[in-house]
Short mmCIF file of C-alpha atoms in Angstrom, two decimals:
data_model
loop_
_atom_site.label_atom_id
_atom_site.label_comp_id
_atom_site.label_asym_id
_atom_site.label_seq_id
_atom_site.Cartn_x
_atom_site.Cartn_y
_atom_site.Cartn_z
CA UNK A 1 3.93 -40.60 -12.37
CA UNK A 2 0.54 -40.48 -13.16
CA UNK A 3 -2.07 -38.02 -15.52
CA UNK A 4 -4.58 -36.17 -13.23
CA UNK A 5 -6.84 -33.80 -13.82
CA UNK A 6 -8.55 -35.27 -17.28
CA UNK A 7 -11.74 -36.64 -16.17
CA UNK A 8 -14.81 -34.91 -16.98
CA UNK A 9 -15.65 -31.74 -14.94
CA UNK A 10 -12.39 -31.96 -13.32
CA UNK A 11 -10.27 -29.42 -15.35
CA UNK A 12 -8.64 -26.21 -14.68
CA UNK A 13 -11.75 -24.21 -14.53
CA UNK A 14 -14.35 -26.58 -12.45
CA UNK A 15 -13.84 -24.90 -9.25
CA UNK A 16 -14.59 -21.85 -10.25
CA UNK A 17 -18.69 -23.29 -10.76
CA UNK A 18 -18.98 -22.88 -7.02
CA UNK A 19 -20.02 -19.27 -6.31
CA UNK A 20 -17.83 -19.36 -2.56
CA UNK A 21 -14.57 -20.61 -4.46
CA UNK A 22 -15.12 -17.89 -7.10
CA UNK A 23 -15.87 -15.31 -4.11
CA UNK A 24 -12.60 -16.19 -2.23
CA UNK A 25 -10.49 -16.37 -5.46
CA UNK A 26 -11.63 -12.86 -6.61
CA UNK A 27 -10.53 -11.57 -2.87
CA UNK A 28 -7.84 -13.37 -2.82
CA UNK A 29 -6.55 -12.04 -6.09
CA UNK A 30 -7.48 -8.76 -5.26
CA UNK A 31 -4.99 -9.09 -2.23
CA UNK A 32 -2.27 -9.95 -3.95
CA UNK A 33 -2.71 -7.46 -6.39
CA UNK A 34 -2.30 -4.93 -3.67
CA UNK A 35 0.80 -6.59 -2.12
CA UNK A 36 2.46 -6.76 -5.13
CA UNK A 37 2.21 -3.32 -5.66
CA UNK A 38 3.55 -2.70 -1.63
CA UNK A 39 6.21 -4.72 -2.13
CA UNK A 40 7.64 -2.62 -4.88
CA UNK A 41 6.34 0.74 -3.94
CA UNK A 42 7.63 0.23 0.14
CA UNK A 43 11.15 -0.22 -0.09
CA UNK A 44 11.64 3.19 -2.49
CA UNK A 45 8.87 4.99 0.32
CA UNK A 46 11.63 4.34 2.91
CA UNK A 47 14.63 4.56 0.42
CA UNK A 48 12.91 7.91 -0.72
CA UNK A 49 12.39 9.37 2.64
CA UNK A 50 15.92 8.08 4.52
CA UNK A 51 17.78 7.36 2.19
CA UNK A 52 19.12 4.44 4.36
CA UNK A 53 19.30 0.82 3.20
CA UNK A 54 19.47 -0.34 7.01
CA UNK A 55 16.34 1.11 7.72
CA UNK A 56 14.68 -0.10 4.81
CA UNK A 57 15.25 -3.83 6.14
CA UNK A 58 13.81 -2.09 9.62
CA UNK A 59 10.39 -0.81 8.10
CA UNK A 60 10.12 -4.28 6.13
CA UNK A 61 11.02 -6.43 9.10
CA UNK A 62 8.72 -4.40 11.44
CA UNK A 63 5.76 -5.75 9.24
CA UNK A 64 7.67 -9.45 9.52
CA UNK A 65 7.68 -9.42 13.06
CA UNK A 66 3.86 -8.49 13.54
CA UNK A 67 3.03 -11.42 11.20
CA UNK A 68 5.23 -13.95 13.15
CA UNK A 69 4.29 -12.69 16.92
CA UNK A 70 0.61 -13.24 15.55
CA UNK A 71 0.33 -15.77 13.67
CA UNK A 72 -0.97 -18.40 16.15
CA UNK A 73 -3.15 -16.16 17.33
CA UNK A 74 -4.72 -15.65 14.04
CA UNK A 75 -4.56 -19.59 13.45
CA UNK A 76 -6.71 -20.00 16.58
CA UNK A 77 -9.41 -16.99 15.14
CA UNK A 78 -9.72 -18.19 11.94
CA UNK A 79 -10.16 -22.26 13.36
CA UNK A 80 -13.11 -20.71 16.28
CA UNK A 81 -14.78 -17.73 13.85
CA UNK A 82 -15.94 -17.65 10.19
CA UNK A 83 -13.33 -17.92 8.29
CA UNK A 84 -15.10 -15.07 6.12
CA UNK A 85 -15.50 -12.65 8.48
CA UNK A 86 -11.97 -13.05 9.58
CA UNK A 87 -11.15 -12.16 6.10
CA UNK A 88 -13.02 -9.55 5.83
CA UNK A 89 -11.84 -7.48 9.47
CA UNK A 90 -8.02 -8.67 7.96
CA UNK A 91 -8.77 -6.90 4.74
CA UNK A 92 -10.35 -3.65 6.42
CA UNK A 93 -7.21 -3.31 8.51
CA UNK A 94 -4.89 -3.61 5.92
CA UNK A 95 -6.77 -0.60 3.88
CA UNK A 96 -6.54 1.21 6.81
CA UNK A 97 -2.92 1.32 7.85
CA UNK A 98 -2.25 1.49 3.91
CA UNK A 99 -4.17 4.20 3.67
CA UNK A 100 -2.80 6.33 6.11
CA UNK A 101 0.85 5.58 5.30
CA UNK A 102 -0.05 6.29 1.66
CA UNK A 103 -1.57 9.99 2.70
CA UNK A 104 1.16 10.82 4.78
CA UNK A 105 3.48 10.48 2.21
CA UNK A 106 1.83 12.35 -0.49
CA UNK A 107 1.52 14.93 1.86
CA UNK A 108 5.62 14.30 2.55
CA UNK A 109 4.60 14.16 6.27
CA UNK A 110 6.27 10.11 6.58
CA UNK A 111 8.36 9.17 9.02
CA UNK A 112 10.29 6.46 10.29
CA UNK A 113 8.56 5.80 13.33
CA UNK A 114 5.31 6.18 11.13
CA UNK A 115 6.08 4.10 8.76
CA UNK A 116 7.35 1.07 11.17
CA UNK A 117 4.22 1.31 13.33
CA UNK A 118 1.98 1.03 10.28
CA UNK A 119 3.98 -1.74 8.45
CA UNK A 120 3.34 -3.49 12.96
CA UNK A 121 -0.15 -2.84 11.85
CA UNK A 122 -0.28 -4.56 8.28
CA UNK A 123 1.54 -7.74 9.67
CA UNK A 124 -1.52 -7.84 12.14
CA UNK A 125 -3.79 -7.81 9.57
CA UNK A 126 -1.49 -10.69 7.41
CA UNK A 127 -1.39 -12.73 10.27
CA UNK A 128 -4.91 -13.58 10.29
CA UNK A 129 -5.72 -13.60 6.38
CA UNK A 130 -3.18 -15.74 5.51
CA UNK A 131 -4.11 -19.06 7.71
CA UNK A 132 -7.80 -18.06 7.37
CA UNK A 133 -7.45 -17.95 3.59
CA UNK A 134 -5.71 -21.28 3.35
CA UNK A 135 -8.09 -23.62 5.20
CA UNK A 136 -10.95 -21.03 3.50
CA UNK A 137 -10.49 -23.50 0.06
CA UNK A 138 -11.53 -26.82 0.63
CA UNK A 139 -14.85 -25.26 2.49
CA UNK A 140 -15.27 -24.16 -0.75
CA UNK A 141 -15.33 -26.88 -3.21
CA UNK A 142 -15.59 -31.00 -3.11
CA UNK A 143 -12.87 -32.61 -1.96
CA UNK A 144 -11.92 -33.71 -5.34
CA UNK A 145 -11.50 -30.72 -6.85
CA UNK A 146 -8.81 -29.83 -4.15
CA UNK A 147 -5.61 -29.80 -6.21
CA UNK A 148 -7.58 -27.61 -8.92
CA UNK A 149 -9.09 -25.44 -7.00
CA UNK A 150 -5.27 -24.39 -5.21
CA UNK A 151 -4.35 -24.44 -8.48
CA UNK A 152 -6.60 -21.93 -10.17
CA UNK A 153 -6.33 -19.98 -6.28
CA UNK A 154 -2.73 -19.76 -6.94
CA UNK A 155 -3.44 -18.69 -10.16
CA UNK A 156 -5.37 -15.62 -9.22
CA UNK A 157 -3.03 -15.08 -6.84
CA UNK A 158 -0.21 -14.80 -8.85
CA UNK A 159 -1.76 -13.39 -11.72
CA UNK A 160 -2.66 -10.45 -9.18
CA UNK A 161 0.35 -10.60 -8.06
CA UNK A 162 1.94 -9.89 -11.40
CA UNK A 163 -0.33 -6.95 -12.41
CA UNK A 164 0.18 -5.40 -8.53
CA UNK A 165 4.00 -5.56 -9.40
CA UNK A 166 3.45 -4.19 -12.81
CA UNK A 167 1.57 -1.45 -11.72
CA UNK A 168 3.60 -0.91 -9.02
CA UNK A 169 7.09 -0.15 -10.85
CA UNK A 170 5.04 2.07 -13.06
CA UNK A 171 3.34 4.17 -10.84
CA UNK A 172 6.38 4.35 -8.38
CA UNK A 173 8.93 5.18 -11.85
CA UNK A 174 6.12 7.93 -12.78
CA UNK A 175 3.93 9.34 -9.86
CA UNK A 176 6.27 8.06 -6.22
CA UNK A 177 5.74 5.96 -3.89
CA UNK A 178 2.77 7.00 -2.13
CA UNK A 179 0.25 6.92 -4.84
CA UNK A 180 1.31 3.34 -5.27
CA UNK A 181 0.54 2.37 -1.83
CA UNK A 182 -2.76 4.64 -1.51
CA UNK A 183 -4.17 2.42 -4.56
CA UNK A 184 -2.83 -0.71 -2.39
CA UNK A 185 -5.57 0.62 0.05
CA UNK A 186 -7.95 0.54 -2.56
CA UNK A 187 -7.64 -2.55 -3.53
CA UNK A 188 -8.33 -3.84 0.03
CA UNK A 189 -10.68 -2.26 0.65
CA UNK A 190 -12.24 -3.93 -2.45
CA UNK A 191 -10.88 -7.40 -1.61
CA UNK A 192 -13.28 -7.28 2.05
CA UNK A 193 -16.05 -6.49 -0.23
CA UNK A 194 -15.80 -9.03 -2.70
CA UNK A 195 -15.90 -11.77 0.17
CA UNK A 196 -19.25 -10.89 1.14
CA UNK A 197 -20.15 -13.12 -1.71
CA UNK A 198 -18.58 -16.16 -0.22
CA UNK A 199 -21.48 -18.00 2.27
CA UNK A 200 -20.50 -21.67 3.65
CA UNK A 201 -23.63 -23.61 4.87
CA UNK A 202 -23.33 -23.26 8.50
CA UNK A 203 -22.72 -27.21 8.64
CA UNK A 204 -19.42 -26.27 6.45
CA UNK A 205 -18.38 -23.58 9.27
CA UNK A 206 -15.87 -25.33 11.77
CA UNK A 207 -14.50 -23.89 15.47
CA UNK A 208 -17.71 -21.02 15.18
CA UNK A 209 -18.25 -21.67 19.42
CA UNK A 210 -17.73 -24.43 22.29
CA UNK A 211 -13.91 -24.91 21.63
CA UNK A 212 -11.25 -24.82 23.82
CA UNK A 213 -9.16 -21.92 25.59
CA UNK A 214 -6.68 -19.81 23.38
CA UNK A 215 -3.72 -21.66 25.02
CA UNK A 216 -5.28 -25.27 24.72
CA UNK A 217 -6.20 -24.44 21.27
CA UNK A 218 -2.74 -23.63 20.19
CA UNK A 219 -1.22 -26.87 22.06
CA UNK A 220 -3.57 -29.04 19.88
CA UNK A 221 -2.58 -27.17 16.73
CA UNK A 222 0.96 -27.89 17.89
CA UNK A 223 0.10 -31.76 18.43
CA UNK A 224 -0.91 -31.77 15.36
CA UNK A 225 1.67 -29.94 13.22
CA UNK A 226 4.64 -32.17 14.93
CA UNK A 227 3.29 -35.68 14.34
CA UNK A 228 3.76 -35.61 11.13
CA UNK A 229 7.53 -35.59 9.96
CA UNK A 230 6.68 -34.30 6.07
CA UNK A 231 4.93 -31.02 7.84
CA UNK A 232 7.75 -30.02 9.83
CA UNK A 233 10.45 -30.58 8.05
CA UNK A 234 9.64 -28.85 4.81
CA UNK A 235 8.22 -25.88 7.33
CA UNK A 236 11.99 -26.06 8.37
CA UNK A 237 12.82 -26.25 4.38
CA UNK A 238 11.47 -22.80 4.16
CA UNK A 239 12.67 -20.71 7.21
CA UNK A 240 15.83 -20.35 5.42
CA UNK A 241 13.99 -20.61 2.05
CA UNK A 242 11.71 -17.48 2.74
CA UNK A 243 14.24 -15.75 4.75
CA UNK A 244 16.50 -15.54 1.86
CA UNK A 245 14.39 -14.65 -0.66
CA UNK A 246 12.81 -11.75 1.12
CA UNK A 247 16.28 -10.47 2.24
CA UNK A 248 17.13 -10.49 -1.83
CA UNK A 249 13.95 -9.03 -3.06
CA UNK A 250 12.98 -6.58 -0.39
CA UNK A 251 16.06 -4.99 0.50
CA UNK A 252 19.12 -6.41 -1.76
CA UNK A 253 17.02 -6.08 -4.99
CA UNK A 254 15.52 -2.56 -4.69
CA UNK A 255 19.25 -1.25 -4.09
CA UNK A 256 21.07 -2.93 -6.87
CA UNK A 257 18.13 -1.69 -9.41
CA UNK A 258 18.62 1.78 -8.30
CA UNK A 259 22.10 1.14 -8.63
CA UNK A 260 22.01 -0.45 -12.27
CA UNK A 261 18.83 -1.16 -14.11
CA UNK A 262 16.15 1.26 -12.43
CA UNK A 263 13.06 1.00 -10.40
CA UNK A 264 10.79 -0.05 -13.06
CA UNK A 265 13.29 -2.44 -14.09
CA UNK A 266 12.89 -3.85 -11.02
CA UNK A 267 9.44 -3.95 -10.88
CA UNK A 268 9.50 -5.72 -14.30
CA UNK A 269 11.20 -8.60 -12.85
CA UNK A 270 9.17 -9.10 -9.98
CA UNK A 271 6.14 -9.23 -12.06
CA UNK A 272 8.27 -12.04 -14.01
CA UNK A 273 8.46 -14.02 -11.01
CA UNK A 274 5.08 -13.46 -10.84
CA UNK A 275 4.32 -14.79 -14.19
CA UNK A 276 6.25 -17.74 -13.40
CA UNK A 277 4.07 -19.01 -10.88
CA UNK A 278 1.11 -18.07 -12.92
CA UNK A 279 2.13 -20.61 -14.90
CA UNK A 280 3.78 -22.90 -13.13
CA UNK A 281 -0.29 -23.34 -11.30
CA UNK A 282 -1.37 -23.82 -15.12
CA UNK A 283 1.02 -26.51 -15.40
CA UNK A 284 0.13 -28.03 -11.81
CA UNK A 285 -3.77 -28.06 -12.49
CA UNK A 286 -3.11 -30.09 -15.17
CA UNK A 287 -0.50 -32.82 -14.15
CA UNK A 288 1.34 -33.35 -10.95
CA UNK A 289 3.05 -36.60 -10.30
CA UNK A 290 1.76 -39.41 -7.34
CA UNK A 291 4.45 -38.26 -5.10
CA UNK A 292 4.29 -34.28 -5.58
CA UNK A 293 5.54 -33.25 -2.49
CA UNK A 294 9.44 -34.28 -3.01
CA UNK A 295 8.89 -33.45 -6.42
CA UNK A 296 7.99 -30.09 -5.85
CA UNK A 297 10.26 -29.61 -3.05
CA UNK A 298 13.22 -30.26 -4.99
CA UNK A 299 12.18 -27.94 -7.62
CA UNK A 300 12.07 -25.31 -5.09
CA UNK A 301 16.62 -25.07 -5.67
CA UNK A 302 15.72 -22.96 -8.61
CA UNK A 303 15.27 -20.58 -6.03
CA UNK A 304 18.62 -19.44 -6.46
CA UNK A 305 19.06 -18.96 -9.97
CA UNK A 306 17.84 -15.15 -9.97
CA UNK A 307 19.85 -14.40 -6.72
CA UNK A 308 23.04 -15.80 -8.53
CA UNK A 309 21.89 -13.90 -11.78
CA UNK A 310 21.69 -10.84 -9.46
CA UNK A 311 25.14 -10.99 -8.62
CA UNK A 312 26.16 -10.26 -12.14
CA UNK A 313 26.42 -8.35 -14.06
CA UNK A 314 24.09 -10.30 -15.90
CA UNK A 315 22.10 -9.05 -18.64
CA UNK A 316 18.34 -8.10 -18.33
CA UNK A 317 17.32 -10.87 -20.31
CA UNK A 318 19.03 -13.60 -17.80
CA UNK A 319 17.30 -11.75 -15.11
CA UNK A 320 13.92 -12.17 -16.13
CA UNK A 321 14.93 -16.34 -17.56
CA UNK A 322 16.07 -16.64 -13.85
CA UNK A 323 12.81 -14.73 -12.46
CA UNK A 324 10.64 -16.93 -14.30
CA UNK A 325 12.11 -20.28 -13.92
CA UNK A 326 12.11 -19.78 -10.20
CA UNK A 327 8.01 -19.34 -10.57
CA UNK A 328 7.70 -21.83 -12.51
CA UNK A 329 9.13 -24.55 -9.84
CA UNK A 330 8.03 -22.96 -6.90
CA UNK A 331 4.11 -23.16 -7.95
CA UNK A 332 4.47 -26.79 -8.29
CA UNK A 333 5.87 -27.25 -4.91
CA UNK A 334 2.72 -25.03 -3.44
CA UNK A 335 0.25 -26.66 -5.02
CA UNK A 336 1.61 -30.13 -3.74
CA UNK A 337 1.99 -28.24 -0.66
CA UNK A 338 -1.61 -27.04 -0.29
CA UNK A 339 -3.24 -30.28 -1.10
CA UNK A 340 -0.75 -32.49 1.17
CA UNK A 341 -1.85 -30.36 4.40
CA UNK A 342 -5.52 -30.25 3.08
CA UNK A 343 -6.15 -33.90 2.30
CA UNK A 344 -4.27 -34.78 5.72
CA UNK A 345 -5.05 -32.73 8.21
CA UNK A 346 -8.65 -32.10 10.43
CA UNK A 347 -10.57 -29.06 9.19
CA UNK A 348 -11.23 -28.27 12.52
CA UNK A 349 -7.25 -27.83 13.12
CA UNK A 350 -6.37 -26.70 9.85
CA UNK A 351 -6.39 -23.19 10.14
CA UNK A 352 -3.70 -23.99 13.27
CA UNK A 353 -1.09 -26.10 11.54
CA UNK A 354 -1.24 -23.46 8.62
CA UNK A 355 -0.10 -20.42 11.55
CA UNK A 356 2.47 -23.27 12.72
CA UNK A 357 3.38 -23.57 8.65
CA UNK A 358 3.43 -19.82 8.49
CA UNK A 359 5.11 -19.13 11.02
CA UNK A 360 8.19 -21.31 11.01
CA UNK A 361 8.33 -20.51 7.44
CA UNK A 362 8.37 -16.95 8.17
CA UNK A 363 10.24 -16.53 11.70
CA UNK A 364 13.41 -15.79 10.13
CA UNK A 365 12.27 -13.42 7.82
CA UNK A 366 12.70 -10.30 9.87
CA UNK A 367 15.65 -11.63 10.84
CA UNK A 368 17.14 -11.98 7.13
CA UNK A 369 15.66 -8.28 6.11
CA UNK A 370 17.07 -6.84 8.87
CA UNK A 371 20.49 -8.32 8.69
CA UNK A 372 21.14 -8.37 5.19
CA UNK A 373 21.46 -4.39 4.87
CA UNK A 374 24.54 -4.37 7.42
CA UNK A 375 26.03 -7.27 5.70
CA UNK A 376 25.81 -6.16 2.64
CA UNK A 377 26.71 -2.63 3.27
CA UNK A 378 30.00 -4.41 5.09
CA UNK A 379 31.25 -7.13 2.53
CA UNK A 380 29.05 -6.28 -0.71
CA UNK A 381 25.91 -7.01 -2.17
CA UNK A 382 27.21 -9.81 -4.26
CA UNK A 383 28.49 -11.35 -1.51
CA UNK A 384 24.94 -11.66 0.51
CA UNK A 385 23.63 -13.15 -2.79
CA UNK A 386 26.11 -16.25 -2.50
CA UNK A 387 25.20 -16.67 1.13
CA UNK A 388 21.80 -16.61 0.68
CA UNK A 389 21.36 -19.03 -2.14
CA UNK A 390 24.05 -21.21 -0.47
CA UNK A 391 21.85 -21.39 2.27
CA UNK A 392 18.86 -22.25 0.03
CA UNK A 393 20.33 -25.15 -1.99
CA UNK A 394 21.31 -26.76 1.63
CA UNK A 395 17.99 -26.19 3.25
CA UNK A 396 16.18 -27.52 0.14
CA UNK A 397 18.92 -30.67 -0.18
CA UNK A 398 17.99 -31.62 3.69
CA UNK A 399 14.31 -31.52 2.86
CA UNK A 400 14.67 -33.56 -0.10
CA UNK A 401 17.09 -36.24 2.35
CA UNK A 402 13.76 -37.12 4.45
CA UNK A 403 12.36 -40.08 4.02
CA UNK A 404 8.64 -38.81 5.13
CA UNK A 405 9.12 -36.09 2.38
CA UNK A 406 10.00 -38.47 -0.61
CA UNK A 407 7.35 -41.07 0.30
CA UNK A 408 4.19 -38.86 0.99
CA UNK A 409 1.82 -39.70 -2.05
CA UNK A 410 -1.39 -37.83 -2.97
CA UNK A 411 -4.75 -39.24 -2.02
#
């Protein structure tokens, strides 16, 4: 293990002297800031107006599915257009379909048909934000401030992601559902604005014209994303990884705290999680070992600690330890994550392997949300919460068994 990070101009805060990294980070926070508060406020919208867990795992998965059919698709856009203005026409798509769903249910005119068909629409728009954002960073900065500059990204990202949660429980506990996602909109909608500010030289811009066909672009992402072992397997890693947690926190968690401990509750202990990855991107800025990739990926077990802790009862306080902790590791195997794809793979193809990342992490996802609800409903929540961090502590032990994961080092 080495110390990083303690040369001169190479701390915490040195990315955020280039204007376009400061740009993207303020969007990027301002994105997550509105998802947070979605992800709390859309489960009690459907809960609110069916009543139905089932259909709450529908109205989440429908968004799932969008991201996953489209993903590729918005690999290839983001790798042949600016990566800015991709951004931006994500951003103004999201405030749209928030927007309406938010106005249709203050005016208690939701449905859930309506609701579905916008949540299709806001996967759309996440499918091309999120591999746009990704290979947005190191067009930002110097190559050497790579690790940093995910760091402090993540950061921002979290850190909206904690205040969107916040916000979220509280406005949802004391004005409903819809005025939490109408403000989601908002915040958008603010988001494509503040990436106006973020200009790359044109020499800095990669896939802008000449390339390929759609379908020859996406077989040499593919090329790409399978020769190396390290990508695919911990892509692998988190199809069950992702799938689990999203079945616990979108549709398992919302019922229990309704259940036992409230909405805000709830809320609360997202915005812990939230916290912990806050600081757990403090903590990477500032140290990661030479080989971070297995190091973070074998942190990534603590994944289970708030699903067991939600099997309970446990006490609130053991809750938010367990929401935390799991932060805490995860952000350390992101940032290793970020930086391993970044310092290894072609800018020109990077926006590609990150839909490839995105969506084998995310494929199952829909089907986790979807299926949980029946299970549960058919054998108990506490039961669903052993499967799924069974399932996590395997996935994460295989990862951790590959001998391309453990030896991968850091440039």
């Amino acid at each position: 293990m080495v110390r990083t990070g303690a040369g001169p101009g190479s701390g915490f805060t040195a990315p955020l002297r280039h204007p376009a990294f400061r740009g993207l980070a303020l969007g990027r926070t301002l994105m997550a800031f509105g998802n947070g508060m979605a992800s709390v406020a859309l489960a009690f919208a459907v809960l609110d107006v069916t009543g139905s867990l089932t259909q709450v795992g529908l109205v989440v998965g429908a968004r799932s599915v969008a991201n996953v059919s489209l993903l590729l698709l918005g690999g290839v856009i983001a790798d042949r257009l600016p990566r800015t203005l991709v951004l931006q026409g994500g951003c103004a798509l999201a405030a749209l379909s928030q927007g309406i769903l938010g106005a249709t249910l203050l005016a208690g005119a939701a449905s859930l048909p309506l609701m579905v068909a916008l949540s299709l629409v806001n996967g759309a728009a996440a499918a091309v934000n999120l591999p746009a954002s990704a290979a947005l960073t190191p067009q930002t900065v110097p190559r050497d401030l790579l690790r940093q500059a995910n760091a402090a990204a993540g950061v921002g990202v979290q850190g909206g992601t904690f205040l969107g949660m916040s916000a979220g429980g509280a406005v949802v506990g004391l004005w409903g559902a819809g005025w939490a996602i109408t403000m989601d909109a908002a915040l958008f909608a603010c988001a494509g604005a503040a990436l106006l500010s973020v200009r790359i030289p044109p020499t800095a811009r990669v896939g802008e014209a000449g390339a390929a066909d759609i379908l020859s672009d996406i077989r040499d992402g593919w090329s790409e994303f399978v020769s190396r072992p390290w990508v695919w397997i911990i892509v692998l890693q988190f199809m069950v990884v992702n799938a689990g947690w999203s079945a616990a926190t979108a549709v398992l968690g919302p019922a229990i705290a309704d259940e036992t401990f409230g909405r805000t509750a709830w809320g609360l202990l997202m915005a812990a999680n939230s916290v912990g990855l806050l600081v757990g991107g403090v903590l990477a800025a500032r140290w990661q070992p030479r080989r971070a990739l297995v190091f973070g990926t074998a942190l990534v077990a603590a994944h289970a600690l708030p699903f067991l802790a939600l099997t309970g009862p446990s006490p609130l306080p053991v809750l938010f330890a367990a929401m935390f902790v799991a932060g805490v590791a995860v952000e350390q195997f992101t940032v290793a994550w970020e930086v391993s794809v970044q310092e290894n793979v072609p800018q020109e193809k990077l926006s590609r392997v990150y839909s490839y990342d995105a969506l084998g992490s995310f494929v199952a996802m829909p089907v986790g949300q979807i299926a949980i609800g029946p299970f549960a409903e058919s054998f108990g929540p506490g039961a669903a919460l052993v499967l799924v961090s069974s399932l996590t502590l395997l996935a994460t032990l295989a990862a951790v068994s590959s001998r391309s994961v453990r030896t991968l080092r850091r440039h």
